[in-house]
Amino acid sequence: MLGNFFCKILHEIFNNNDVILVWQFIL
């Protein structure tokens, strides 16, 4: 849940799908 929250923040900051892929890989 917190991961999803940070993932959305990172996505808005970088606006890049790669950020989400990396974040999901870490989690």
PDB file of N, CA and C in Angstrom:
ATOM      1  N   MET A   1       0.842  -1.199   0.000  1.00  0.00           N
ATOM      2  CA  MET A   1       0.000   0.000   0.000  1.00  0.00           C
ATOM      3  C   MET A   1       0.880   1.252   0.000  1.00  0.00           C
ATOM      4  N   LEU A   2       1.832   1.292   0.937  1.00  0.00           N
ATOM      5  CA  LEU A   2       2.755   2.426   0.945  1.00  0.00           C
ATOM      6  C   LEU A   2       3.592   2.416  -0.320  1.00  0.00           C
ATOM      7  N   GLY A   3       3.956   1.209  -0.779  1.00  0.00           N
ATOM      8  CA  GLY A   3       4.742   1.098  -2.016  1.00  0.00           C
ATOM      9  C   GLY A   3       3.980   1.690  -3.187  1.00  0.00           C
ATOM     10  N   ASN A   4       2.669   1.414  -3.216  1.00  0.00           N
ATOM     11  CA  ASN A   4       1.839   1.940  -4.299  1.00  0.00           C
ATOM     12  C   ASN A   4       1.805   3.461  -4.230  1.00  0.00           C
ATOM     13  N   PHE A   5       1.733   3.995  -3.014  1.00  0.00           N
ATOM     14  CA  PHE A   5       1.684   5.449  -2.824  1.00  0.00           C
ATOM     15  C   PHE A   5       2.953   6.110  -3.346  1.00  0.00           C
ATOM     16  N   PHE A   6       4.103   5.564  -2.941  1.00  0.00           N
ATOM     17  CA  PHE A   6       5.386   6.111  -3.395  1.00  0.00           C
ATOM     18  C   PHE A   6       5.567   5.909  -4.894  1.00  0.00           C
ATOM     19  N   CYS A   7       5.036   4.794  -5.392  1.00  0.00           N
ATOM     20  CA  CYS A   7       5.153   4.504  -6.814  1.00  0.00           C
ATOM     21  C   CYS A   7       4.436   5.579  -7.620  1.00  0.00           C
ATOM     22  N   LYS A   8       3.270   5.987  -7.152  1.00  0.00           N
ATOM     23  CA  LYS A   8       2.514   7.032  -7.863  1.00  0.00           C
ATOM     24  C   LYS A   8       3.245   8.361  -7.785  1.00  0.00           C
ATOM     25  N   ILE A   9       3.867   8.623  -6.642  1.00  0.00           N
ATOM     26  CA  ILE A   9       4.632   9.868  -6.493  1.00  0.00           C
ATOM     27  C   ILE A   9       5.806   9.877  -7.459  1.00  0.00           C
ATOM     28  N   LEU A  10       6.552   8.763  -7.477  1.00  0.00           N
ATOM     29  CA  LEU A  10       7.705   8.672  -8.375  1.00  0.00           C
ATOM     30  C   LEU A  10       7.255   8.799  -9.825  1.00  0.00           C
ATOM     31  N   HIS A  11       6.101   8.217 -10.137  1.00  0.00           N
ATOM     32  CA  HIS A  11       5.600   8.265 -11.512  1.00  0.00           C
ATOM     33  C   HIS A  11       5.262   9.704 -11.896  1.00  0.00           C
ATOM     34  N   GLU A  12       4.723  10.477 -10.941  1.00  0.00           N
ATOM     35  CA  GLU A  12       4.371  11.867 -11.251  1.00  0.00           C
ATOM     36  C   GLU A  12       5.618  12.729 -11.358  1.00  0.00           C
ATOM     37  N   ILE A  13       6.633  12.394 -10.543  1.00  0.00           N
ATOM     38  CA  ILE A  13       7.868  13.187 -10.569  1.00  0.00           C
ATOM     39  C   ILE A  13       8.655  12.912 -11.847  1.00  0.00           C
ATOM     40  N   PHE A  14       8.905  11.637 -12.117  1.00  0.00           N
ATOM     41  CA  PHE A  14       9.708  11.284 -13.286  1.00  0.00           C
ATOM     42  C   PHE A  14       8.860  11.120 -14.546  1.00  0.00           C
ATOM     43  N   ASN A  15       7.562  10.809 -14.335  1.00  0.00           N
ATOM     44  CA  ASN A  15       6.641  10.606 -15.458  1.00  0.00           C
ATOM     45  C   ASN A  15       7.252   9.607 -16.443  1.00  0.00           C
ATOM     46  N   ASN A  16       7.721   8.488 -15.873  1.00  0.00           N
ATOM     47  CA  ASN A  16       8.382   7.491 -16.705  1.00  0.00           C
ATOM     48  C   ASN A  16       7.979   6.096 -16.235  1.00  0.00           C
ATOM     49  N   ASN A  17       7.561   5.239 -17.162  1.00  0.00           N
ATOM     50  CA  ASN A  17       7.128   3.887 -16.807  1.00  0.00           C
ATOM     51  C   ASN A  17       8.275   3.066 -16.227  1.00  0.00           C
ATOM     52  N   ASP A  18       9.509   3.386 -16.626  1.00  0.00           N
ATOM     53  CA  ASP A  18      10.657   2.630 -16.123  1.00  0.00           C
ATOM     54  C   ASP A  18      10.744   2.742 -14.603  1.00  0.00           C
ATOM     55  N   VAL A  19      10.345   3.907 -14.061  1.00  0.00           N
ATOM     56  CA  VAL A  19      10.408   4.100 -12.609  1.00  0.00           C
ATOM     57  C   VAL A  19       9.506   3.093 -11.916  1.00  0.00           C
ATOM     58  N   ILE A  20       8.310   2.889 -12.456  1.00  0.00           N
ATOM     59  CA  ILE A  20       7.364   1.936 -11.863  1.00  0.00           C
ATOM     60  C   ILE A  20       7.911   0.516 -11.976  1.00  0.00           C
ATOM     61  N   LEU A  21       8.482   0.178 -13.112  1.00  0.00           N
ATOM     62  CA  LEU A  21       9.022  -1.173 -13.303  1.00  0.00           C
ATOM     63  C   LEU A  21      10.129  -1.437 -12.298  1.00  0.00           C
ATOM     64  N   VAL A  22      11.005  -0.478 -12.104  1.00  0.00           N
ATOM     65  CA  VAL A  22      12.109  -0.644 -11.151  1.00  0.00           C
ATOM     66  C   VAL A  22      11.558  -0.734  -9.734  1.00  0.00           C
ATOM     67  N   TRP A  23      10.558   0.125  -9.416  1.00  0.00           N
ATOM     68  CA  TRP A  23       9.994   0.136  -8.073  1.00  0.00           C
ATOM     69  C   TRP A  23       9.323  -1.196  -7.766  1.00  0.00           C
ATOM     70  N   GLN A  24       8.588  -1.736  -8.729  1.00  0.00           N
ATOM     71  CA  GLN A  24       7.930  -3.023  -8.526  1.00  0.00           C
ATOM     72  C   GLN A  24       8.963  -4.132  -8.368  1.00  0.00           C
ATOM     73  N   PHE A  25      10.086  -4.005  -9.084  1.00  0.00           N
ATOM     74  CA  PHE A  25      11.141  -5.009  -8.992  1.00  0.00           C
ATOM     75  C   PHE A  25      11.764  -4.993  -7.600  1.00  0.00           C
ATOM     76  N   ILE A  26      11.930  -3.794  -7.045  1.00  0.00           N
ATOM     77  CA  ILE A  26      12.510  -3.659  -5.705  1.00  0.00           C
ATOM     78  C   ILE A  26      11.560  -4.259  -4.673  1.00  0.00           C
ATOM     79  N   LEU A  27      10.264  -3.954  -4.804  1.00  0.00           N
ATOM     80  CA  LEU A  27       9.293  -4.470  -3.836  1.00  0.00           C
ATOM     81  C   LEU A  27       9.028  -5.935  -4.108  1.00  0.00           C
TER      82      LEU A  27
END
